[in-house]
């Protein structure tokens, strides 16, 4: 039987970021010189002070199952980190460690969403939010923003999107894919709306917290009226160059944390033991230890902005965090370039892949069909070469 799969999986979209990364790998293996600017993955090595602790953990025979919600000393370190960096006072029973922030988000959605519940996603949003909501049989509802508002939504837009079915709002600052960062004032204004709807929960994805170029990071749960309704998600991948180590965590009301542990206990159990030990070292280090990476991303951001500005048809915002730029390229829609018709952002990314040998991701996957996402978590040489190629491929 060819396809006897469940409707659940048949209806699930493939992750566009991972699909483009796989395509890039496949073409590279065939000997085609592709520059991969599709994946949000730091090109640094994990810092030595973290690797050292992981090596020691292996020698110390950390090899058994861990508590489902994480080692208790790790959870204590996470509480300290939340207090130090975010002024959030969580107890250890409010913390759950998972196999990456993606699992943290999936747990939270699974335990809160019933079939038919609405989940508000601020578009552009990270590709997997909508798929995770669909898996829980919830309805992903887009609250749209675009480049004219620096990809942020207003309190009025939020209010207009709320219905009786709304159960959860997912926010993400710094944002993947736009790089926008909400200020404290902007978050306070959104919280004023939410105060009127006590039945709505908030998932605040703060995975890019440290990749920030100036607007101070503000945790949504820091707003007193929101603390008891907010799940704060964070992880190790981006700030510590630890994407493959797969460690994410939440701080949440204890009843939600308990439910996430129950969910995880039936699916994956505790996260990898060695990675958990290494996470303690990462989180106990002051953020100044990873500043060299943030400084480098900042300088690459300047470079890519300058280079992209010289291409006609690219409309840009200035990302304030994360390592993506999300140009509006709708000016190319309806045009033919080198005999190839560009009708939408997907056509444009395919064109760039085939003609310029540069991998990017279509904005459709992020709920923003006029844009493409370019990751600048790549070396300056690669960025220069990639943008040169893009520019050349578009000269007609
Ligand atoms: N979060 C990264 C990205 O958006 C990694 C890939 C993924 O899990 O989507 O590129």
XYZ file of C-alpha atoms and ligand atoms in Angstrom:
406
model
C 0.000 0.000 0.000
C 1.571 3.287 -1.123
C -0.015 5.840 1.161
C -1.939 4.565 4.106
C -0.792 7.348 6.379
C -2.984 9.261 8.793
C -4.746 12.450 7.722
C -2.711 14.114 10.452
C 0.581 13.540 8.694
C -0.783 13.838 5.166
C -2.121 17.299 5.995
C 1.025 18.429 7.770
C 3.249 20.784 5.750
C 6.957 20.000 5.591
C 9.112 22.495 7.528
C 10.172 24.966 4.813
C 13.397 25.875 6.607
C 14.486 22.277 7.033
C 13.355 21.376 3.499
C 15.518 24.136 2.018
C 18.441 23.043 4.205
C 18.029 19.462 2.961
C 17.861 20.671 -0.658
C 21.041 22.709 -0.126
C 22.845 19.672 1.307
C 21.677 17.490 -1.582
C 22.872 19.964 -4.235
C 26.210 20.466 -2.459
C 26.731 16.689 -2.365
C 26.236 16.685 -6.130
C 29.116 19.146 -6.357
C 26.997 22.259 -7.013
C 28.400 25.293 -5.250
C 25.345 26.464 -3.295
C 25.593 29.181 -0.647
C 23.130 28.251 2.072
C 21.421 31.273 3.597
C 18.257 29.362 4.401
C 18.875 27.914 7.824
C 18.988 29.877 11.064
C 22.069 28.250 12.432
C 25.081 30.054 13.929
C 28.284 29.157 12.062
C 30.353 29.328 15.269
C 31.614 26.388 17.277
C 30.049 25.728 20.674
C 32.284 27.628 23.167
C 35.057 25.533 24.764
C 33.894 26.160 28.344
C 30.634 24.349 27.478
C 32.273 21.521 25.523
C 34.626 20.855 28.436
C 31.718 20.228 30.818
C 30.044 17.886 28.307
C 33.244 15.838 27.941
C 33.543 15.626 31.717
C 29.911 14.511 31.991
C 30.646 11.569 29.696
C 33.643 10.602 31.836
C 31.528 11.007 34.968
C 29.126 8.429 33.530
C 26.106 10.579 33.009
C 24.362 7.973 30.918
C 21.032 7.203 32.585
C 17.541 8.505 31.986
C 17.163 11.944 33.485
C 14.075 13.206 35.305
C 11.493 13.897 32.575
C 11.491 17.648 33.307
C 15.291 17.904 33.599
C 17.994 17.548 36.277
C 17.040 19.477 39.392
C 20.337 21.430 39.481
C 19.785 22.420 35.842
C 16.287 23.630 36.667
C 17.789 25.700 39.483
C 20.271 27.235 36.991
C 17.363 28.045 34.681
C 15.529 29.784 37.552
C 18.704 31.814 38.236
C 19.023 32.712 34.561
C 15.388 33.882 34.400
C 15.965 36.053 37.469
C 19.330 37.433 36.285
C 18.396 38.188 32.658
C 14.627 38.635 32.692
C 13.621 39.621 36.263
C 11.306 36.591 36.282
C 10.935 34.675 39.510
C 10.199 31.054 38.679
C 10.435 28.108 41.092
C 11.871 24.789 39.888
C 8.378 23.250 39.621
C 7.657 25.838 36.923
C 10.535 24.715 34.698
C 10.551 21.937 32.074
C 13.650 21.097 30.027
C 12.972 19.639 26.559
C 14.666 18.447 23.401
C 14.912 21.910 21.853
C 12.652 24.949 22.033
C 10.579 23.386 19.254
C 9.535 20.592 21.613
C 8.911 23.103 24.400
C 6.472 24.920 22.104
C 4.851 21.697 20.897
C 4.348 20.508 24.502
C 2.719 23.773 25.511
C 0.374 23.800 22.518
C -0.553 20.149 23.009
C -1.464 20.663 26.651
C -3.489 23.851 26.137
C -5.266 23.495 22.816
C -8.463 21.556 22.212
C -9.722 20.824 18.694
C -11.273 23.998 17.298
C -9.481 26.455 19.592
C -8.006 29.497 17.867
C -4.323 30.309 18.270
C -3.224 33.797 17.233
C 0.059 33.933 15.345
C 1.653 37.285 14.645
C 2.635 37.091 10.983
C 5.388 36.867 9.940
C 5.878 33.956 12.326
C 8.281 31.061 12.516
C 7.281 28.241 10.142
C 6.594 25.560 12.731
C 4.067 27.474 14.872
C 1.205 26.896 12.441
C 2.109 23.220 11.918
C 2.358 22.636 15.679
C -1.072 24.216 16.167
C -2.533 22.079 13.361
C -1.154 18.929 14.992
C -3.137 19.846 18.096
C -6.213 20.370 15.847
C -6.291 24.047 16.717
C -6.846 26.809 14.155
C -3.811 28.958 13.398
C -5.154 32.515 12.986
C -2.816 35.056 11.428
C -2.600 38.597 12.752
C -0.764 40.215 9.875
C 1.949 42.815 9.916
C 4.242 43.937 7.155
C 7.325 45.990 6.481
C 5.423 49.294 6.800
C 4.926 48.672 10.557
C 8.372 47.087 11.009
C 6.519 43.753 11.128
C 4.809 44.532 14.433
C 1.113 44.505 15.293
C -0.888 47.178 17.059
C -3.160 46.684 20.100
C -6.173 47.354 17.847
C -5.158 44.611 15.431
C -4.767 42.218 18.335
C -8.161 43.138 19.749
C -9.847 42.747 16.371
C -8.447 39.222 15.998
C -9.765 37.930 19.315
C -12.904 35.779 19.258
C -14.650 33.544 21.774
C -12.539 30.695 20.442
C -9.159 32.351 21.097
C -7.149 30.367 23.613
C -3.515 31.250 22.941
C -1.383 34.029 21.469
C 2.143 33.190 20.299
C 4.599 36.075 20.282
C 8.253 36.013 19.322
C 10.670 38.838 20.027
C 13.334 39.101 18.590
C 11.360 37.730 15.713
C 12.207 34.996 13.274
C 12.003 35.867 10.339
C 11.756 39.688 10.525
C 14.317 40.463 13.239
C 11.863 42.907 14.851
C 12.073 43.455 18.600
C 9.107 44.714 20.623
C 9.872 47.444 23.139
C 8.635 47.282 26.711
C 6.095 49.979 25.892
C 4.745 48.077 22.892
C 4.354 44.895 24.924
C 2.647 46.813 27.724
C 0.143 48.175 25.209
C -0.610 44.674 23.901
C -1.009 43.412 27.480
C -3.674 46.070 28.137
C -5.816 44.364 25.489
C -5.124 40.912 26.906
C -6.099 42.050 30.396
C -9.673 42.261 29.086
C -9.582 38.591 27.998
C -8.402 36.523 30.981
C -9.120 33.227 29.182
C -6.249 33.798 26.680
C -2.772 32.420 27.379
C 0.447 33.743 25.904
C 3.427 31.785 24.664
C 6.453 34.050 24.452
C 9.208 32.509 22.334
C 12.447 34.221 23.422
C 14.961 31.930 21.739
C 16.723 34.948 20.115
C 16.897 36.904 23.389
C 20.666 37.378 23.290
C 20.942 38.018 19.543
C 19.870 41.590 20.020
C 21.455 44.749 18.588
C 20.172 47.480 20.870
C 16.470 47.477 21.811
C 16.547 46.015 25.349
C 15.011 42.553 25.505
C 11.739 42.526 27.434
C 10.125 39.301 28.612
C 6.345 39.337 28.272
C 5.919 37.492 31.577
C 7.597 40.434 33.334
C 4.293 42.299 33.055
C 2.703 41.437 36.445
C -0.796 40.877 35.029
C 0.616 38.501 32.395
C 2.946 36.362 34.550
C 0.334 33.769 35.511
C -0.834 33.410 31.899
C 2.475 33.302 30.068
C 4.733 30.435 29.047
C 8.248 31.736 28.480
C 10.196 29.598 26.007
C 13.949 29.743 25.581
C 16.792 27.438 24.626
C 20.471 27.045 23.929
C 20.653 26.732 20.152
C 21.025 30.301 18.953
C 22.914 32.188 21.653
C 25.423 29.445 22.436
C 25.840 27.942 18.942
C 24.312 24.683 20.166
C 21.650 23.904 17.564
C 22.440 20.176 17.434
C 22.561 19.742 21.207
C 18.782 20.132 21.314
C 18.016 21.819 24.613
C 14.998 24.057 25.152
C 13.117 24.993 28.290
C 10.060 26.764 29.605
C 9.156 28.822 32.629
C 5.381 28.592 33.119
C 2.576 28.394 35.657
C 3.173 25.188 37.650
C -0.007 23.481 36.347
C 1.118 24.007 32.741
C 4.676 22.856 33.515
C 3.269 19.716 35.158
C 1.136 18.982 32.083
C 4.109 19.514 29.740
C 6.109 17.019 31.815
C 3.250 14.518 31.528
C 3.106 15.012 27.760
C 6.872 14.701 27.359
C 6.879 11.612 29.585
C 4.808 9.806 26.987
C 6.740 10.959 23.937
C 10.443 11.518 24.517
C 11.209 11.425 28.284
C 13.965 13.729 29.525
C 16.312 15.561 27.156
C 19.817 14.234 26.455
C 21.791 13.857 29.712
C 25.163 15.164 28.432
C 23.563 18.216 26.817
C 21.726 18.952 30.070
C 24.985 18.967 32.047
C 26.564 21.291 29.465
C 23.553 23.591 29.678
C 24.282 24.310 33.332
C 27.706 25.694 32.323
C 26.187 27.728 29.488
C 23.475 29.315 31.619
C 25.688 30.024 34.603
C 28.162 31.954 32.436
C 27.513 35.694 32.167
C 26.021 36.730 28.788
C 29.257 38.706 28.177
C 30.911 35.337 27.371
C 28.944 35.075 24.116
C 29.130 38.744 23.164
C 31.781 38.085 20.485
C 29.188 36.142 18.477
C 26.523 38.812 18.854
C 29.039 41.508 17.801
C 29.899 39.520 14.716
C 26.204 39.028 13.798
C 25.708 42.772 14.225
C 28.498 43.581 11.834
C 27.162 41.037 9.308
C 23.748 42.641 9.595
C 25.254 45.990 8.542
C 27.045 44.315 5.667
C 23.985 42.530 4.315
C 21.812 45.641 4.629
C 24.348 47.692 2.642
C 24.689 45.016 -0.015
C 20.949 44.411 -0.404
C 20.255 48.141 -0.626
C 22.103 48.145 -3.938
C 19.608 45.701 -5.501
C 16.593 47.311 -7.139
C 13.299 45.802 -6.048
C 14.327 44.781 -2.523
C 12.451 46.660 0.218
C 14.171 46.292 3.601
C 13.555 46.854 7.292
C 16.428 47.077 9.741
C 16.347 43.904 11.854
C 16.954 44.707 15.537
C 17.720 41.131 16.543
C 18.042 37.478 15.415
C 20.100 36.840 12.256
C 17.623 37.127 9.438
C 16.612 39.824 7.028
C 13.182 39.635 5.448
C 13.015 41.787 2.311
C 9.763 42.468 0.488
C 10.454 41.343 -3.076
C 6.892 41.674 -4.414
C 8.127 44.123 -7.036
C 9.359 41.123 -9.018
C 5.935 39.440 -9.089
C 4.439 39.151 -12.560
C 7.835 39.738 -14.211
C 9.910 37.420 -16.336
C 13.602 37.198 -15.510
C 15.854 35.347 -17.925
C 12.785 33.640 -19.366
C 11.483 32.542 -15.977
C 8.207 33.938 -14.696
C 8.126 35.028 -11.050
C 4.576 34.856 -9.731
C 5.250 34.626 -6.018
C 7.930 34.414 -3.344
C 8.373 30.653 -3.821
C 9.115 31.189 -7.531
C 11.622 33.832 -6.473
C 13.475 31.536 -4.047
C 13.549 28.764 -6.663
C 14.912 31.278 -9.167
C 17.648 32.328 -6.718
C 18.535 28.719 -6.034
C 18.723 27.754 -9.708
C 20.231 30.928 -11.169
C 22.340 32.335 -8.317
C 22.936 29.109 -6.415
C 21.848 30.830 -3.217
C 19.395 29.144 -0.844
C 16.831 31.348 0.945
C 13.331 30.606 2.302
C 10.010 31.754 0.867
C 7.964 34.157 2.983
C 4.809 32.061 2.404
C 6.080 29.614 4.982
C 6.143 32.460 7.533
C 2.706 33.829 6.628
C 4.202 36.710 4.583
C 3.818 35.952 0.890
C 5.579 39.131 -0.323
C 8.889 38.364 1.363
C 11.836 36.015 1.432
C 14.015 35.201 4.420
C 17.784 35.464 4.146
C 19.859 34.204 7.077
C 23.093 36.076 7.744
C 24.418 33.452 10.136
C 27.143 32.865 7.552
C 30.641 34.239 7.059
C 31.110 37.712 5.582
C 32.782 36.155 2.526
C 29.763 33.940 1.932
C 27.365 36.838 2.455
C 29.275 39.028 -0.043
C 29.490 36.281 -2.608
C 25.805 35.357 -2.176
C 24.511 38.888 -2.572
C 26.805 39.478 -5.567
C 25.371 36.373 -7.194
C 21.790 37.419 -6.427
C 22.445 40.871 -7.861
C 23.976 39.453 -11.010
C 21.152 36.958 -11.504
C 18.579 39.752 -11.342
C 20.206 42.038 -13.894
C 18.043 41.898 -16.964
N 14.775 27.837 13.724
C 15.710 27.738 12.654
C 15.182 28.402 11.415
O 14.145 29.011 11.440
C 16.133 26.318 12.447
C 15.325 25.448 11.564
C 13.988 25.114 12.121
O 13.917 24.344 13.065
O 13.038 25.665 11.577
O 15.853 28.357 10.404
